[in-house]
PDB file of C-alpha atoms and ligand atoms in Angstrom:
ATOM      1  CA  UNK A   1      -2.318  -6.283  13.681  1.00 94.00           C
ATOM      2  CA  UNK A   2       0.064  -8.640  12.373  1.00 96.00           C
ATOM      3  CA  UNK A   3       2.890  -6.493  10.944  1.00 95.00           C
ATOM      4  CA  UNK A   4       3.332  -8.887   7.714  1.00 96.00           C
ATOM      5  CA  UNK A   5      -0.619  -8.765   6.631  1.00 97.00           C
ATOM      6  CA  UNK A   6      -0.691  -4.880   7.374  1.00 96.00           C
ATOM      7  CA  UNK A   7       3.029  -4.439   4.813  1.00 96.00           C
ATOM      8  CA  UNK A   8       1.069  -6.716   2.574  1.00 96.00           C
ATOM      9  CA  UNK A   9      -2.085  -4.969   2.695  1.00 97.00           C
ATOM     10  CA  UNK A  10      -0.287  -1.617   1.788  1.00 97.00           C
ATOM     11  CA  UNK A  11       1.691  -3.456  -0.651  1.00 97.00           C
ATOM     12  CA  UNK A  12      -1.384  -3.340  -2.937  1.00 98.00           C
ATOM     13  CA  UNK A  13      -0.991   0.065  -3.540  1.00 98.00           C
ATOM     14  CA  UNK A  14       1.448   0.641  -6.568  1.00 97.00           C
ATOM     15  CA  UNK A  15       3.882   3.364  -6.099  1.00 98.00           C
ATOM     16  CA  UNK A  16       6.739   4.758  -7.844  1.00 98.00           C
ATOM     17  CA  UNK A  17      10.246   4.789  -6.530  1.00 98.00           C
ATOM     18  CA  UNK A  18      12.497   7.767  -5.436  1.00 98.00           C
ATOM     19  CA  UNK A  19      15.853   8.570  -3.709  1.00 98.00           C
ATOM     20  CA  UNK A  20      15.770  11.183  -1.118  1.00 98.00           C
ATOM     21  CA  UNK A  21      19.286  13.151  -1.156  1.00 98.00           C
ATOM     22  CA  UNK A  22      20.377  15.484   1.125  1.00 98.00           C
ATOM     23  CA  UNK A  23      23.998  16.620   2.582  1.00 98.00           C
ATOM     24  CA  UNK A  24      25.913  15.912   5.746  1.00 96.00           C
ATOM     25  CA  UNK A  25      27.316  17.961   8.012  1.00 94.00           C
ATOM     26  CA  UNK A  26      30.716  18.064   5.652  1.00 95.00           C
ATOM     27  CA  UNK A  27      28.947  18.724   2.399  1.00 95.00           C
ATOM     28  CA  UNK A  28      28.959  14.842   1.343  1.00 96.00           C
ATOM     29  CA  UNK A  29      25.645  13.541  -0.484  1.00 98.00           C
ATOM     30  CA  UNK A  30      23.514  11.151   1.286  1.00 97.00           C
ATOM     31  CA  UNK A  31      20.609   8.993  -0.115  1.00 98.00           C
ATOM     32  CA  UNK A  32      17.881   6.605   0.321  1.00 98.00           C
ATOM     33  CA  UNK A  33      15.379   4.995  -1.527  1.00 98.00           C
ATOM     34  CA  UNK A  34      11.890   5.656  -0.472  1.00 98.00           C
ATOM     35  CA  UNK A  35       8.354   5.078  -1.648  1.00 98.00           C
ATOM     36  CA  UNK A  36       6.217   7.268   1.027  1.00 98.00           C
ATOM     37  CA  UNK A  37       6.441  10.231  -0.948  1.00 98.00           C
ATOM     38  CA  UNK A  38       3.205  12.444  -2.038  1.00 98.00           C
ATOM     39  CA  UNK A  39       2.122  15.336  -3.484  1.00 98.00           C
ATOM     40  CA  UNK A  40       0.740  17.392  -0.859  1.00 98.00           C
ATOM     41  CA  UNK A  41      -0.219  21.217  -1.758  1.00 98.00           C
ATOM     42  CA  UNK A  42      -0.094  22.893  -4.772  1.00 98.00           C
ATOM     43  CA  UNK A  43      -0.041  26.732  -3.465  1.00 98.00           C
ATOM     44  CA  UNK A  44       2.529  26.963  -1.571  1.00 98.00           C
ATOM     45  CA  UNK A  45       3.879  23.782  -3.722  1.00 98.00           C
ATOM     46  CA  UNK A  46       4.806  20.866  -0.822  1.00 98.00           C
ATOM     47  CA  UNK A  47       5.452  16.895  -0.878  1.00 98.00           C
ATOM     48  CA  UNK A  48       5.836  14.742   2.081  1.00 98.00           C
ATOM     49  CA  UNK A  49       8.018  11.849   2.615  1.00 98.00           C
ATOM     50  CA  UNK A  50       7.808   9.282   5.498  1.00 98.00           C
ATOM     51  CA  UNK A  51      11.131   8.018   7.150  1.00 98.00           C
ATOM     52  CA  UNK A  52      11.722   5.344   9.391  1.00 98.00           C
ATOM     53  CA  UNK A  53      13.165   6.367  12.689  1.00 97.00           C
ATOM     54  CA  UNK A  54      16.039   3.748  12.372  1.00 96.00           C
ATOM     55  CA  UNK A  55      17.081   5.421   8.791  1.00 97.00           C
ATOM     56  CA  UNK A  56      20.368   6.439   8.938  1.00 96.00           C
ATOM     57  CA  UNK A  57      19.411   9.466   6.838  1.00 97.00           C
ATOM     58  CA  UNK A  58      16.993  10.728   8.746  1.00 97.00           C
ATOM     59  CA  UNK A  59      19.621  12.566  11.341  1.00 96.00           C
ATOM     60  CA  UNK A  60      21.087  14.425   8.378  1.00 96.00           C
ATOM     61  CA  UNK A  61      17.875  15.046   6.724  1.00 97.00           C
ATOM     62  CA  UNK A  62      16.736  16.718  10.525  1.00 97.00           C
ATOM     63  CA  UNK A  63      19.988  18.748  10.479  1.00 97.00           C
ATOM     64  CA  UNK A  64      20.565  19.787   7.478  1.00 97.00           C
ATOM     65  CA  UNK A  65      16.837  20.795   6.685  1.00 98.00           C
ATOM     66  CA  UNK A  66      16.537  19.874   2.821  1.00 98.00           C
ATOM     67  CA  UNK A  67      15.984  17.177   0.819  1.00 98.00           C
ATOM     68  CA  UNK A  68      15.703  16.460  -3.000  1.00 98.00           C
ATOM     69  CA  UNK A  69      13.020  14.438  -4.250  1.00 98.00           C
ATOM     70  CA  UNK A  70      14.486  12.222  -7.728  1.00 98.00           C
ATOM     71  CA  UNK A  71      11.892   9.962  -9.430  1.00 98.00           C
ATOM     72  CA  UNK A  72      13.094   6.718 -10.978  1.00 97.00           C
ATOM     73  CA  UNK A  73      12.711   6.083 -14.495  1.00 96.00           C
ATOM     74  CA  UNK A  74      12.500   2.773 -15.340  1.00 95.00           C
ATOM     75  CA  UNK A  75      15.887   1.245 -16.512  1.00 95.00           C
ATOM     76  CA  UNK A  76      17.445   2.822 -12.330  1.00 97.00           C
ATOM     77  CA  UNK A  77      16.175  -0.642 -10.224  1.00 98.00           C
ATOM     78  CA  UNK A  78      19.609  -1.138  -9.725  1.00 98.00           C
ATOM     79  CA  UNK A  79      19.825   2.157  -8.379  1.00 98.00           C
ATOM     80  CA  UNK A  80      17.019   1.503  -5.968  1.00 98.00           C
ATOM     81  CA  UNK A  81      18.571  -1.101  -5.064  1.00 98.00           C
ATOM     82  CA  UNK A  82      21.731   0.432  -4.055  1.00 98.00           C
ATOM     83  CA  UNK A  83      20.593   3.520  -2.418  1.00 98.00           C
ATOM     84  CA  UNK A  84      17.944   0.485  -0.033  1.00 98.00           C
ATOM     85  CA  UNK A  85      21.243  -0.597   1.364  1.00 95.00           C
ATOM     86  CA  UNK A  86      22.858   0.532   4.623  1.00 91.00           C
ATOM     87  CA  UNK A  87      25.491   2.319   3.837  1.00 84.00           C
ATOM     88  CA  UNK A  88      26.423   6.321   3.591  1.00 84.00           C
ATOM     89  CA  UNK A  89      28.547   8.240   1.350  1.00 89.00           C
ATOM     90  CA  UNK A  90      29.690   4.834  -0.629  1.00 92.00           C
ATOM     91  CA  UNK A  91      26.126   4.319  -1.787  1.00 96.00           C
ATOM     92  CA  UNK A  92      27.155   6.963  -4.537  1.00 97.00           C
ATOM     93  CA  UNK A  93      29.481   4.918  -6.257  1.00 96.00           C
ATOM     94  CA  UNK A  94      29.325   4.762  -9.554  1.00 96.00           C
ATOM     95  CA  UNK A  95      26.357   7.228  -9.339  1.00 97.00           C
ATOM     96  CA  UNK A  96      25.800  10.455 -11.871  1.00 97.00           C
ATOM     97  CA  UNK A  97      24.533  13.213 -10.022  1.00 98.00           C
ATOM     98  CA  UNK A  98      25.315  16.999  -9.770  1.00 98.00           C
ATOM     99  CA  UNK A  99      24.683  19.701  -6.965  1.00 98.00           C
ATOM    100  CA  UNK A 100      20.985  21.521  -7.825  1.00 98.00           C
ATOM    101  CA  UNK A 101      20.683  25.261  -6.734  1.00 98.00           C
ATOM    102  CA  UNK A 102      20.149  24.652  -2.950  1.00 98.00           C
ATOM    103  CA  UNK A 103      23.688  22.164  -3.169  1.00 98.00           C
ATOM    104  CA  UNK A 104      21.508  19.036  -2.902  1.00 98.00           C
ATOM    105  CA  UNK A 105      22.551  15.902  -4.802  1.00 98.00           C
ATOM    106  CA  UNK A 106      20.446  15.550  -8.105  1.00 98.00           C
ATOM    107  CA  UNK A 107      20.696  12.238  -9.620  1.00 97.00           C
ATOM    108  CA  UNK A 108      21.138  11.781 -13.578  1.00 96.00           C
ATOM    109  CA  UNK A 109      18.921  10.060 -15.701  1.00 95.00           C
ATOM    110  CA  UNK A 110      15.684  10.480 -13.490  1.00 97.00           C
ATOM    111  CA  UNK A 111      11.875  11.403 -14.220  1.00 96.00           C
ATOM    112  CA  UNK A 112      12.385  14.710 -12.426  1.00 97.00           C
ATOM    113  CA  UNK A 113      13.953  15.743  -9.417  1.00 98.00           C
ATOM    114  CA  UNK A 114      12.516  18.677  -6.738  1.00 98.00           C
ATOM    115  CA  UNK A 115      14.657  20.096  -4.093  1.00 98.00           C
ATOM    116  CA  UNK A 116      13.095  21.045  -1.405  1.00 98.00           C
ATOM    117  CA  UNK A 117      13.149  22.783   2.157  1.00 98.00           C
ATOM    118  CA  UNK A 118      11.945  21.225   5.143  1.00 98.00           C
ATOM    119  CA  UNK A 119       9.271  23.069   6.923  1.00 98.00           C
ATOM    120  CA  UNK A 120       7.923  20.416   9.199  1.00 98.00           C
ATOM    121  CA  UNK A 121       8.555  17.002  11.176  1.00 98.00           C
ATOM    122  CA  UNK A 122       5.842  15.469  12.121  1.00 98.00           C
ATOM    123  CA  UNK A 123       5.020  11.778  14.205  1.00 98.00           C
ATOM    124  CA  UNK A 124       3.789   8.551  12.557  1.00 98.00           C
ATOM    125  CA  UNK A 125       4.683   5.968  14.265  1.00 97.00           C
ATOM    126  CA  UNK A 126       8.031   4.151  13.529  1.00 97.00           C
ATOM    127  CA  UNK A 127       8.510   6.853  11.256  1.00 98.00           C
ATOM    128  CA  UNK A 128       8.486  10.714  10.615  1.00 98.00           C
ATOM    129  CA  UNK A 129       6.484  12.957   8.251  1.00 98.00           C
ATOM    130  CA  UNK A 130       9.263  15.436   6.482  1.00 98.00           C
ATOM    131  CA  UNK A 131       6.532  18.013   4.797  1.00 98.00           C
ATOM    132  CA  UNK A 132       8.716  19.577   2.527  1.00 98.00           C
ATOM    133  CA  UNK A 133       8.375  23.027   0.594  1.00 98.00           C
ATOM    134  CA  UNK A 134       9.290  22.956  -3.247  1.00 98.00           C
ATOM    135  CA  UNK A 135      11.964  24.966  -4.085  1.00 98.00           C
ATOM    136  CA  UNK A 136      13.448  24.256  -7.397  1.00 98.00           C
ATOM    137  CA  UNK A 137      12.383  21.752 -10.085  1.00 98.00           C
ATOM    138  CA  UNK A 138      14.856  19.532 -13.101  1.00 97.00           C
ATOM    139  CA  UNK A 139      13.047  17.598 -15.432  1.00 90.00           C
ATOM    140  CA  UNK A 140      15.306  16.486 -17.819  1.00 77.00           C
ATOM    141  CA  UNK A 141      12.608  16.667 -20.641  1.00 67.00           C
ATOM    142  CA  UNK A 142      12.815  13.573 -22.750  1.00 71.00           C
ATOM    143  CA  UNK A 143      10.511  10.913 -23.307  1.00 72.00           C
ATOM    144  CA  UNK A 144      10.809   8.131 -20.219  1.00 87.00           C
ATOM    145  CA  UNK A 145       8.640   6.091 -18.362  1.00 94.00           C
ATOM    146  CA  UNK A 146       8.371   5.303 -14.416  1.00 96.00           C
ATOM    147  CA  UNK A 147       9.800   2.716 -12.453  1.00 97.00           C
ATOM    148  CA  UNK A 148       6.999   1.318 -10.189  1.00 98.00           C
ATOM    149  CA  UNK A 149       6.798  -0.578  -7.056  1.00 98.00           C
ATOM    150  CA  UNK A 150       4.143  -3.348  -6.485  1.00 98.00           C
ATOM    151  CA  UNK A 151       3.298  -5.975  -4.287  1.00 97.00           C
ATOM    152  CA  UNK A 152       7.370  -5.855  -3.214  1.00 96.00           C
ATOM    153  CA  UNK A 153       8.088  -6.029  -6.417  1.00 97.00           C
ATOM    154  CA  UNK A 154       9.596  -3.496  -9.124  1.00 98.00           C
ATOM    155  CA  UNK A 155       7.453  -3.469 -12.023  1.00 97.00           C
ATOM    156  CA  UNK A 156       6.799  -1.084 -15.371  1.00 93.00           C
ATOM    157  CA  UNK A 157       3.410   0.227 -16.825  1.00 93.00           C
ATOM    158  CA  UNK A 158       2.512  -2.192 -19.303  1.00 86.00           C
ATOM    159  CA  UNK A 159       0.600   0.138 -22.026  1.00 73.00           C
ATOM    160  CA  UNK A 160      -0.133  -2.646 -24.176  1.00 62.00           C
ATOM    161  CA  UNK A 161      -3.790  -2.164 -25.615  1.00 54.00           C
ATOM    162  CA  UNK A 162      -3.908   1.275 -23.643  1.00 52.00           C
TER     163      UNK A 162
HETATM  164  C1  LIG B 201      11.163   0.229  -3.008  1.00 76.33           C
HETATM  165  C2  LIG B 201      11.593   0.675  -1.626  1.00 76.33           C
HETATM  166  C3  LIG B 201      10.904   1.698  -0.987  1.00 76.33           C
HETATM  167  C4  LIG B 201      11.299   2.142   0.285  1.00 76.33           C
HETATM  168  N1  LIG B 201      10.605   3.159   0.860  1.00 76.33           N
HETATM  169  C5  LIG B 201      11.003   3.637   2.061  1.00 76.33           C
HETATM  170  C6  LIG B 201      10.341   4.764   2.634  1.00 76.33           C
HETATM  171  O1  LIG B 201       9.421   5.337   2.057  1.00 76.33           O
HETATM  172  N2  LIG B 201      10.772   5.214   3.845  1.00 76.33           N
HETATM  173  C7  LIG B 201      11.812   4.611   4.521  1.00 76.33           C
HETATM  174  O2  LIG B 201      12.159   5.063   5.620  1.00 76.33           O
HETATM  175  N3  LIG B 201      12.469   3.540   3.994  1.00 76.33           N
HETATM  176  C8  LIG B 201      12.096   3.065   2.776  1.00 76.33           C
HETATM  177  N4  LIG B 201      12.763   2.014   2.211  1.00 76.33           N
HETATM  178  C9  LIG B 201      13.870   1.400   2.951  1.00 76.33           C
HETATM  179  C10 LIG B 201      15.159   2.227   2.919  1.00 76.33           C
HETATM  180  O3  LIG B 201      15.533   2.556   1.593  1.00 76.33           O
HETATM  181  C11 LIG B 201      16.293   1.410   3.576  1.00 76.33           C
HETATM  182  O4  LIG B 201      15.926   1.123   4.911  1.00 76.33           O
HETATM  183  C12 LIG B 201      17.638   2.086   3.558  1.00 76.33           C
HETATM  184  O5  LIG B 201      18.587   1.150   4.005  1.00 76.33           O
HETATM  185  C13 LIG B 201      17.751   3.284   4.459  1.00 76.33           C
HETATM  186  O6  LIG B 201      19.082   3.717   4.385  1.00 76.33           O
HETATM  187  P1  LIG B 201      19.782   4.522   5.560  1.00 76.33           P
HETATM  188  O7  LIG B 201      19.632   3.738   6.833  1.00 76.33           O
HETATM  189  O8  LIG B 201      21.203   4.661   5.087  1.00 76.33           O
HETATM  190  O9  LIG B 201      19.067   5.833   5.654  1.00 76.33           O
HETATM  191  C14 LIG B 201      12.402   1.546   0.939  1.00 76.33           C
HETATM  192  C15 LIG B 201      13.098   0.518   0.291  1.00 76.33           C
HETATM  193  C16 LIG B 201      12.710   0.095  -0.971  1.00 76.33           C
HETATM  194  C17 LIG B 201      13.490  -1.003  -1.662  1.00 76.33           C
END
């Protein structure tokens, strides 16, 4: 399978965008962007969220055993962006965020955010399956819409005639 058809081919699939936080070993927030993240079970509540073995992240998300999900609202590309870069701690600059009940970084101005507990790694490939439990939930309540991920592309619904 030719690697660029098969990212294509799953490209078709219109996602939104998070940033996975989580701590390391001194306490400092950590982040990436990732759009492998699904609902998984609603009793006991779970998500998953696939990593790529090269991630930085993924060492800290092993060790410390948490993450917190934060979904994108639309005008936070440029967040995306930043938190897609290599980079640790520094990724926060200039980024709002505040420790949740379980100390995890939870990022201002997003859709929601869920911290969660990890209760499994799994295999897949170049990547690992963290199935995480749902622990605590912040929705900042206001109207807001999604940022979305398309074809490699950011994107926003378009409700126009809807
Ligand atoms: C829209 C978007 C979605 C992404 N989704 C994922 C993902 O689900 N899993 C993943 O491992 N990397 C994903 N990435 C790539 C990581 O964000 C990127 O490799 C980042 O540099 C990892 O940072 P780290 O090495 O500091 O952990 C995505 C990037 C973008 C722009």
């Amino acid at each position: 399978m030719d690697p660029i058809v098969w990212r294509n081919t799953m490209g078709q699939f219109a996602t939104g965008v998070t940033i996975i936080t989580t701590l390391d070993q001194e306490g400092n927030p950590l982040g990436m962007t990732a759009n492998a993240f699904t609902s998984l079970s609603l009793d006991p509540p779970m998500v998953l969220i696939c990593v790529d073995r090269q991630s930085a992240t993924l060492t800290e998300l092993a060790a410390t055993g948490k993450y917190c999900v934060n979904i994108l609202e639309k005008s936070q590309e440029s967040v995306s962006r930043q938190f897609a870069k290599k980079g640790g701690n520094e990724k926060f600059l200039g980024i709002a965020y505040h420790a949740g009940e379980t100390g995890l970084p939870v990022l201002e101005g997003c859709l929601t955010s869920v911290e969660c507990e990890i209760e499994e790694i799994r295999e897949g490939g170049d990547h690992l399956i963290l199935l995480g439990r749902g622990l605590h939930i912040h929705s900042p309540g206001e109207a807001a819409e999604p940022l979305l991920f398309y074809r490699g592309k950011y994107a926003a619904l378009d409700k126009a005639g809807a």
